[in-house]
CSV table of C-alpha atoms in Angstrom, one decimal:
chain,number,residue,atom,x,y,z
A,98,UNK,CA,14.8,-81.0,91.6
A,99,UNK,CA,10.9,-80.8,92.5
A,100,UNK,CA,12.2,-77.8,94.7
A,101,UNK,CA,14.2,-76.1,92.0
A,102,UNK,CA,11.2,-76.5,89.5
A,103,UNK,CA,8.3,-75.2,92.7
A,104,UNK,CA,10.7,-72.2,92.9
A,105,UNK,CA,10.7,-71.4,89.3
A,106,UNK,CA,7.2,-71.4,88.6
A,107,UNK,CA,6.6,-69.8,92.1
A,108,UNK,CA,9.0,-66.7,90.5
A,109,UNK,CA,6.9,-67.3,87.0
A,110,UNK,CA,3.5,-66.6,88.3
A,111,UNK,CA,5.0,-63.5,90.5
A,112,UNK,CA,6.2,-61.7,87.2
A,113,UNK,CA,3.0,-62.4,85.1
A,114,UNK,CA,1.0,-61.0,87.9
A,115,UNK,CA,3.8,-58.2,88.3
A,116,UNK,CA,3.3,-57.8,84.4
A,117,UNK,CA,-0.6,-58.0,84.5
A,118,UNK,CA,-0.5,-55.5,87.3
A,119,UNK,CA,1.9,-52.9,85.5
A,120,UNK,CA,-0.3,-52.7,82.4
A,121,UNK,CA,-4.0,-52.5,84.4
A,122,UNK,CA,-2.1,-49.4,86.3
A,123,UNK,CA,-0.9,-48.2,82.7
A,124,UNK,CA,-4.3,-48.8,81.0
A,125,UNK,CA,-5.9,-47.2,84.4
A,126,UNK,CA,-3.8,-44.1,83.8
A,127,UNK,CA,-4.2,-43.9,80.0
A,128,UNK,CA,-8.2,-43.6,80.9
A,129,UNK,CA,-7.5,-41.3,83.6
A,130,UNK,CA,-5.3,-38.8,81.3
A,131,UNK,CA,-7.8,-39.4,78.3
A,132,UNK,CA,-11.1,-38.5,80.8
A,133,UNK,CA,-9.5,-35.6,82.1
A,134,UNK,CA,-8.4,-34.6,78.4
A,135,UNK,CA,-12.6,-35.1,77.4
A,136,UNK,CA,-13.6,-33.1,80.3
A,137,UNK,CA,-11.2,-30.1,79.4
A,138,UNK,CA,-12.3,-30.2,76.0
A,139,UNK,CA,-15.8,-30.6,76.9
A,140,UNK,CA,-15.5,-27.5,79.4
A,141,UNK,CA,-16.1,-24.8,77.5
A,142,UNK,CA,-19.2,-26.3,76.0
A,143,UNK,CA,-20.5,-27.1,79.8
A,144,UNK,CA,-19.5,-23.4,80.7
A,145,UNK,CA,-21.6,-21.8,78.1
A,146,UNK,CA,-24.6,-24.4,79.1
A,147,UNK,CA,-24.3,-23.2,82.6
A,148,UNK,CA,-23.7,-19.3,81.7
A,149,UNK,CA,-26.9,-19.6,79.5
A,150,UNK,CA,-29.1,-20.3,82.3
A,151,UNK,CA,-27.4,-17.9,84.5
A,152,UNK,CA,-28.9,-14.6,85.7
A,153,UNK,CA,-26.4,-11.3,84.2
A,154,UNK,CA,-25.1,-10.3,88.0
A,155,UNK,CA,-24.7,-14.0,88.3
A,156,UNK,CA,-22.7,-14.5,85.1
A,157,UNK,CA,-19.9,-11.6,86.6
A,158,UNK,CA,-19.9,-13.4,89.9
A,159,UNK,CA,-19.8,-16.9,89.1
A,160,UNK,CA,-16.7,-16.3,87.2
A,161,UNK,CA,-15.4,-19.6,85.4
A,162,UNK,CA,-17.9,-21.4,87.5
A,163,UNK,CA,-20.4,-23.4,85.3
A,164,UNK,CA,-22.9,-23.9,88.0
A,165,UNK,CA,-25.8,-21.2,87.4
A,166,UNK,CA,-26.5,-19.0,90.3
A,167,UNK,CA,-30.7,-20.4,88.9
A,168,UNK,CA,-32.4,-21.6,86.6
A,169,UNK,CA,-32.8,-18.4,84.0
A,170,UNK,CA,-34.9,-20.2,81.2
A,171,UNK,CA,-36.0,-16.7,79.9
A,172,UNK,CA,-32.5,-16.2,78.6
A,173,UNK,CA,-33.6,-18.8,75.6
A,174,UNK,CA,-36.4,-17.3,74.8
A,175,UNK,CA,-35.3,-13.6,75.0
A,176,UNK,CA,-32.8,-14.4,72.5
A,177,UNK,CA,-35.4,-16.6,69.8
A,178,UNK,CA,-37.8,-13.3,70.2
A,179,UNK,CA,-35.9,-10.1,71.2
A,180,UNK,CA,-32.8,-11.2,69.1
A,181,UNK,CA,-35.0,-12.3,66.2
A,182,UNK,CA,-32.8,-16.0,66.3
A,183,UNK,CA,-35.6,-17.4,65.9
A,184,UNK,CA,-35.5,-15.7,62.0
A,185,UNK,CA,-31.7,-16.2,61.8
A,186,UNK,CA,-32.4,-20.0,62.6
A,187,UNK,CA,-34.9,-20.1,59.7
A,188,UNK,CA,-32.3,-18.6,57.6
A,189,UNK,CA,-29.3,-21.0,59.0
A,190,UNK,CA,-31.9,-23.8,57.9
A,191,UNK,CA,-32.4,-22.7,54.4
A,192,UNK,CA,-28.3,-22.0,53.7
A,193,UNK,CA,-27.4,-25.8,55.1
A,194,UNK,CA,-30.0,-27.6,53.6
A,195,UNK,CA,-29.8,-26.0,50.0
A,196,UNK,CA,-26.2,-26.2,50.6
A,197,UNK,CA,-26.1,-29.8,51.4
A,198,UNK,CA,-28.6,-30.6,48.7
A,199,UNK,CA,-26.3,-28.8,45.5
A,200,UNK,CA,-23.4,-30.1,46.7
A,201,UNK,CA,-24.4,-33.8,47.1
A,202,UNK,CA,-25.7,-33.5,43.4
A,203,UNK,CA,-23.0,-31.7,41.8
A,204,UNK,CA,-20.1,-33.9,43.2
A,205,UNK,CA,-21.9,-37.0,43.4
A,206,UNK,CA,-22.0,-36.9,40.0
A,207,UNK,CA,-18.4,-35.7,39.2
A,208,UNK,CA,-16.6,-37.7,41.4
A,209,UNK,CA,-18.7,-40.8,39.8
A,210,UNK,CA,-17.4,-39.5,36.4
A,211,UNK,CA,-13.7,-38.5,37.5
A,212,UNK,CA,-13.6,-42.6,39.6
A,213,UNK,CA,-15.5,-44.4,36.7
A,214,UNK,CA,-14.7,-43.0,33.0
A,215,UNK,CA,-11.4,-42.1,30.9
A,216,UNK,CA,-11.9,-39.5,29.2
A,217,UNK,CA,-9.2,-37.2,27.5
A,218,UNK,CA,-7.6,-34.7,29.6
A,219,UNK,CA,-8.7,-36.9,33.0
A,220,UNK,CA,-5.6,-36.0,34.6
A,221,UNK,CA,-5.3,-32.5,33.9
A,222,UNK,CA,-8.9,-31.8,35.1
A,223,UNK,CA,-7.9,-33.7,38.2
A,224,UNK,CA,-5.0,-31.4,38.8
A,225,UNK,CA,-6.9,-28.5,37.9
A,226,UNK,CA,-9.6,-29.2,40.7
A,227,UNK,CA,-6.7,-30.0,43.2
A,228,UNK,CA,-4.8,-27.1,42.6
A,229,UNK,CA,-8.6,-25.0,43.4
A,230,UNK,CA,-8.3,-26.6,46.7
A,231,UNK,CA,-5.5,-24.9,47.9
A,232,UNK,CA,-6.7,-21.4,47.0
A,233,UNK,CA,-7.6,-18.8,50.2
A,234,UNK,CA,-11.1,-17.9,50.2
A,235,UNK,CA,-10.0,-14.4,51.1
A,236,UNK,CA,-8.2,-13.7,47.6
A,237,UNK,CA,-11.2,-15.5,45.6
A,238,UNK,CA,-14.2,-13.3,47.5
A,239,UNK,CA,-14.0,-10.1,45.3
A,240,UNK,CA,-14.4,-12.0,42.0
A,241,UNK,CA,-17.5,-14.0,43.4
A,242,UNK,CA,-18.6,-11.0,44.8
A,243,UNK,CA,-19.0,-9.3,41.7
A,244,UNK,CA,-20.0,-12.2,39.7
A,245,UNK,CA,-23.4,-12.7,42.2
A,246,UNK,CA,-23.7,-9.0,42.0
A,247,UNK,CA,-23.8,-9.3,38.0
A,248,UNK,CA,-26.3,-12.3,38.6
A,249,UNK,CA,-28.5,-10.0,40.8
A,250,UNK,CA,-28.6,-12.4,43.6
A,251,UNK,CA,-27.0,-9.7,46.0
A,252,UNK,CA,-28.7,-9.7,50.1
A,253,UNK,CA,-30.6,-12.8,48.9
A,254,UNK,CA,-30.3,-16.4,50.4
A,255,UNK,CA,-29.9,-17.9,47.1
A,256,UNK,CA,-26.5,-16.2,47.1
A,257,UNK,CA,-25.6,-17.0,50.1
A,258,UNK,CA,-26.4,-20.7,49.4
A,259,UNK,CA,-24.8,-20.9,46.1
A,260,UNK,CA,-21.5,-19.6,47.2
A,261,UNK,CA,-21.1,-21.8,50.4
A,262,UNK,CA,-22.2,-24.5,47.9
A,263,UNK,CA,-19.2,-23.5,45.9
A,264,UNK,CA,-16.6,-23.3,48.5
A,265,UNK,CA,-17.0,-27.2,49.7
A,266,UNK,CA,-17.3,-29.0,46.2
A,267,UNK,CA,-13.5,-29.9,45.5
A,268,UNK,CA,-13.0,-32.1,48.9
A,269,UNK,CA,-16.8,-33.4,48.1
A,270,UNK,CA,-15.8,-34.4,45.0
A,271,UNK,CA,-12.5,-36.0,45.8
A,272,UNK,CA,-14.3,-37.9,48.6
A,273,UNK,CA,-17.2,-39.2,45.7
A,274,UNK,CA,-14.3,-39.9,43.9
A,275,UNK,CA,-12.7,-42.3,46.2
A,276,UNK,CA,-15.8,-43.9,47.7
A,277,UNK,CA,-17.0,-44.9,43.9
A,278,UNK,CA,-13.6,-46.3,43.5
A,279,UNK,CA,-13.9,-48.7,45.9
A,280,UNK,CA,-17.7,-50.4,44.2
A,281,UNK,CA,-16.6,-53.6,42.1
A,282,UNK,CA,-17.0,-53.1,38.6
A,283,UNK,CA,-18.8,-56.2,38.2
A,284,UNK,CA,-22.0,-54.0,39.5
A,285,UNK,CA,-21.5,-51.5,36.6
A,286,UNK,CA,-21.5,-54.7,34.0
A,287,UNK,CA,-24.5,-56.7,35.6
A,288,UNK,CA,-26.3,-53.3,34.4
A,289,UNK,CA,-25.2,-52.6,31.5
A,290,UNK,CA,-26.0,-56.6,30.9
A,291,UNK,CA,-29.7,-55.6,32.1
A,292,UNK,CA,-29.3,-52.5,29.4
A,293,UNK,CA,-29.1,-49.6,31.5
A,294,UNK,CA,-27.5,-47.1,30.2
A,295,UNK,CA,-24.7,-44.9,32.2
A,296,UNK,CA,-26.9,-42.6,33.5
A,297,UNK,CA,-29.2,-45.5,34.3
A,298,UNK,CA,-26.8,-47.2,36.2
A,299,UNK,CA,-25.6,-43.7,38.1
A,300,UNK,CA,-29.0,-42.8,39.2
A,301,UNK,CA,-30.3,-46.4,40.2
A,302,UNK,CA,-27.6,-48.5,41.6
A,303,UNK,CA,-24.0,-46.2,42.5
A,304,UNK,CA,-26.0,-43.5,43.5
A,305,UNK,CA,-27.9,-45.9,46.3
A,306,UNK,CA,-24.9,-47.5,47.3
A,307,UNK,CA,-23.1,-44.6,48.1
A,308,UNK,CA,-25.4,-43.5,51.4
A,309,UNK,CA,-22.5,-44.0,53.4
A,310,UNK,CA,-20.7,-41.1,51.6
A,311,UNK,CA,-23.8,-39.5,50.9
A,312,UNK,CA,-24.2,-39.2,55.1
A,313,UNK,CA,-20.5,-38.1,55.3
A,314,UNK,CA,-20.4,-35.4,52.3
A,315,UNK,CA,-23.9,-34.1,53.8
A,316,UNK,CA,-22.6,-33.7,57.2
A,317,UNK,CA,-19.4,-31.8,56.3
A,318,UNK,CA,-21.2,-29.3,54.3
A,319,UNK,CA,-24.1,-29.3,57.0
A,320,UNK,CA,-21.9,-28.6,59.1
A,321,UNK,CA,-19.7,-26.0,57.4
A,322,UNK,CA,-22.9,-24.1,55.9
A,323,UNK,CA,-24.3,-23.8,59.6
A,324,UNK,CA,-20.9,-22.3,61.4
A,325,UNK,CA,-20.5,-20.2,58.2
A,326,UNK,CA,-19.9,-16.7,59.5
A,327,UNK,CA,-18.2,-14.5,56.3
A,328,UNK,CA,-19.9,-16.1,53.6
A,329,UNK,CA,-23.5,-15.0,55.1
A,330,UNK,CA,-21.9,-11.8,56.3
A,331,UNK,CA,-20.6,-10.3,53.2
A,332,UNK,CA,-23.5,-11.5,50.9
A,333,UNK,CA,-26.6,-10.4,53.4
A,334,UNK,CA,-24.6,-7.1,54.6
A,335,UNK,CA,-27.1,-4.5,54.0
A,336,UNK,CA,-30.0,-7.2,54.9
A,337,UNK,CA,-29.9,-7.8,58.6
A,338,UNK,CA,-33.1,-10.1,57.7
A,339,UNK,CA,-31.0,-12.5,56.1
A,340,UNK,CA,-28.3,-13.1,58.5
A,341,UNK,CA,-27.6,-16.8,59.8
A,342,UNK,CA,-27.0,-17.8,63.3
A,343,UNK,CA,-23.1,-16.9,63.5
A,344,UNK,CA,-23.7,-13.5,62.1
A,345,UNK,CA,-26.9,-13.3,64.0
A,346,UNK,CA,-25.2,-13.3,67.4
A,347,UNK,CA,-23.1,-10.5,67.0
A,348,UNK,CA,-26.4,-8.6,67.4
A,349,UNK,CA,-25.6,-9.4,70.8
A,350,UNK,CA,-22.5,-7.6,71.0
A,351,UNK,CA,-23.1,-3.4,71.7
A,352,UNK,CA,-20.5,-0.7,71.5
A,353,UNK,CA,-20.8,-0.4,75.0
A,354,UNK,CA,-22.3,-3.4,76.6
A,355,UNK,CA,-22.7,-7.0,75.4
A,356,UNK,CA,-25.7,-9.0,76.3
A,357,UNK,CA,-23.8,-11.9,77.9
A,358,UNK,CA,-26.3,-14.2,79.0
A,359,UNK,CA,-28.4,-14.1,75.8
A,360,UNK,CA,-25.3,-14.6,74.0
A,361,UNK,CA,-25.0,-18.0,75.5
A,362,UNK,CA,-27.9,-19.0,75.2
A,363,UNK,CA,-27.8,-18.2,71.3
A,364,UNK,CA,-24.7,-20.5,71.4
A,365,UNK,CA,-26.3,-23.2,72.5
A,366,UNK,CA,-29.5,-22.8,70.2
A,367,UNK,CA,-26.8,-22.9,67.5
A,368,UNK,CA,-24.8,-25.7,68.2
A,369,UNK,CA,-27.7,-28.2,69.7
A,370,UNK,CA,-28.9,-29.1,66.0
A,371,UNK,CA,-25.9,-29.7,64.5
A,372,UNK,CA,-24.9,-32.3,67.4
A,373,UNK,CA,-27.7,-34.0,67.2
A,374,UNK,CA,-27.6,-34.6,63.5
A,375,UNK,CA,-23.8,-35.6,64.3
A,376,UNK,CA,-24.7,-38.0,66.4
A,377,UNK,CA,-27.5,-39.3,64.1
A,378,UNK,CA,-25.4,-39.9,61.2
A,379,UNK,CA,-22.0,-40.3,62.9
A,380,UNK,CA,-22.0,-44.5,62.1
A,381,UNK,CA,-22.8,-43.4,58.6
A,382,UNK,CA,-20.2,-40.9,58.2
A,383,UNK,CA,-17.4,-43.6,59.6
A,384,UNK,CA,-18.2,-45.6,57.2
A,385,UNK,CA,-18.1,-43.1,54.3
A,386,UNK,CA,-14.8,-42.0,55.5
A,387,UNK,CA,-13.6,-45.7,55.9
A,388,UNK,CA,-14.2,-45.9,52.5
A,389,UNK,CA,-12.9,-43.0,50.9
A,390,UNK,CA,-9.6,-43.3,52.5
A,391,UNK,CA,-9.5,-47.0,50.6
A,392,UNK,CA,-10.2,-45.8,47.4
C-alpha cells in the first residue's frame, strides 16, 4: 500500500511540474510574440528617428536600415529655420490648445446637462447629436466653409481653431455625459443643502471632479487638433503663414525632388510633444475612460 500511494504522488508532482512547465513555455512565448509584435509596430517610428539623423547619400544607401550612416544634427535645425517649422509649430500650438480649451468648456457643460437634468425633448436632442456623429466630414466641409467665409474668419487661426473645435464635440460630449453619470447624486444634494445653485454646483464641485475626464477629453482633441492635416489645409490655403505641422511638411515635398532627411526630422519634431504629453496624462486618461465606459 505505502508503495501504491509513493507511486501516485511520485506521478502527481511529475504532471504539476509538467503542467507548471507547459504554461511558463506558453507565457514565455506569449511575451516573445507580443515583444516582437511592439518592435514591428515601433519600427517605423525608430526608422524615421534614425533617417532624421542621417546624411541624404546615406538615407538612399542605408535602405530600411535605421542605423544613421552619422550623427546629422543639422537636419533638425534646417527644418525649424529653412522650413519655417519652427512658425508651423507656433501655429500647431495655438490650433490644439484653443481647440482643447473650447471643447473642454462646451461639452463639459452639455454632457453635465444631457447626464444630470430632464428636460423636455432630452431624448430627441440625444438622438439628434448621435445621429451628427456619423456624418463624413467630407460632405459637411462646403457648408462650413461658406459659413467661416460669411463670418470673415477665412486664412485666420481662429477659423481653423473653431472648426477643429467643432468636429470633436459630439464624442466629447458623450464621454462628459457618461463620466457625470457615474458621480453619486448625493454630492449634487449636499450643495444644493449648502444653497448653491446649479451653476454653482457645476462650476465648483462636478466640474473639479471630473479631471479625470477632463485629462481624457483634452488629450483626444490635443491630439486630433495636432495631426489635423485638411482642416488647417483648406481654411489657411492661400496663407502659407498659417499652416500647422502636417500641412507644414509637405513644404518638404518638390515636384522633382523631396527633401528626405529634413522631412524626418520634421516628423519627429511633430510627434515628440504629443508623446510626451501622452505619457504625462496617460494614468489620467485611463481613468476617464474607466469611467465613461461605466456610465
Amino acid at each position: 500500500m505505502a508503495v501504491l500511494v509513493s507511486d501516485d504522488r511520485r506521478r502527481s508532482t511529475s504532471a504539476r511540474r509538467r503542467a507548471r512547465a507547459g504554461r511558463t513555455a506558453g507565457r514565455s512565448l506569449t511575451h516573445l510574440v507580443l515583444l516582437g509584435g511592439g518592435l514591428l509596430w515601433l519600427f517605423p517610428f525608430l526608422w524615421t528617428l534614425g533617417s532624421s539623423l542621417k546624411s541624404p547619400d546615406g538615407f538612399f544607401s542605408k535602405g530600411l536600415n535605421p542605423l544613421p550612416d552619422g550623427v546629422h544634427a543639422g537636419n533638425y535645425s534646417s527644418a525649424w529655420q529653412q522650413a519655417s517649422f519652427g512658425r508651423y509649430f507656433v501655429n500647431t500650438v495655438l490650433v490644439a490648445g484653443g481647440s482643447v480649451v473650447l471643447v473642454l468648456l462646451a461639452t463639459s457643460m452639455a454632457g453635465y446637462v444631457l447626464a444630470r437634468t430632464n428636460f423636455p425633448g432630452r431624448k430627441a436632442v440625444i438622438g439628434l447629436i448621435s445621429v451628427t456623429l456619423f456624418l463624413p466630414h467630407g460632405y459637411t466641409i462646403i457648408p462650413i466653409f461658406d459659413i467661416v467665409r460669411g463670418l470673415h474668419l477665412l486664412n485666420t487661426v481662429w477659423a481653423v481653431i473653431i472648426v477643429q473645435a467643432s468636429s470633436g464635440l459630439v464624442f466629447a460630449t458623450f464621454l462628459f455625459m457618461g463620466y457625470f453619470s457615474t458621480i453619486d447624486r448625493q454630492i449634487e444634494d449636499a450643495a444644493k443643502v449648502d444653497g448653491a445653485s446649479f451653476h454653482q454646483t457645476f462650476w465648483r464641485v462636478m466640474l473639479p471632479l471630473s479631471g479625470p475626464m477632463l485629462a481624457t477629453v483634452g488629450l483626444f482633441t490635443c491630439i486630433s487638433a495636432w495631426n489635423s492635416f485638411f482642416i488647417p489645409l483648406v481654411f489657411t490655403l492661400s496663407k502659407p503663414e498659417l499652416r500647422t505641422l502636417p500641412v507644414g511638411m509637405y513644404s518638404f515635398v518638390g515636384q522633382n525632388s523631396t527633401d528626405w532627411t529634413f522631412l524626418c526630422a520634421g516628423s519627429v519634431i511633430s510627434l515628440v510633444p504629443i508623446v510626451v504629453i501622452f505619457l504625462l496624462l496617460q494614468r489620467y486618461f485611463v481613468n476617464g475612460l474607466a469611467g465613461a465606459v461605466k456610465g
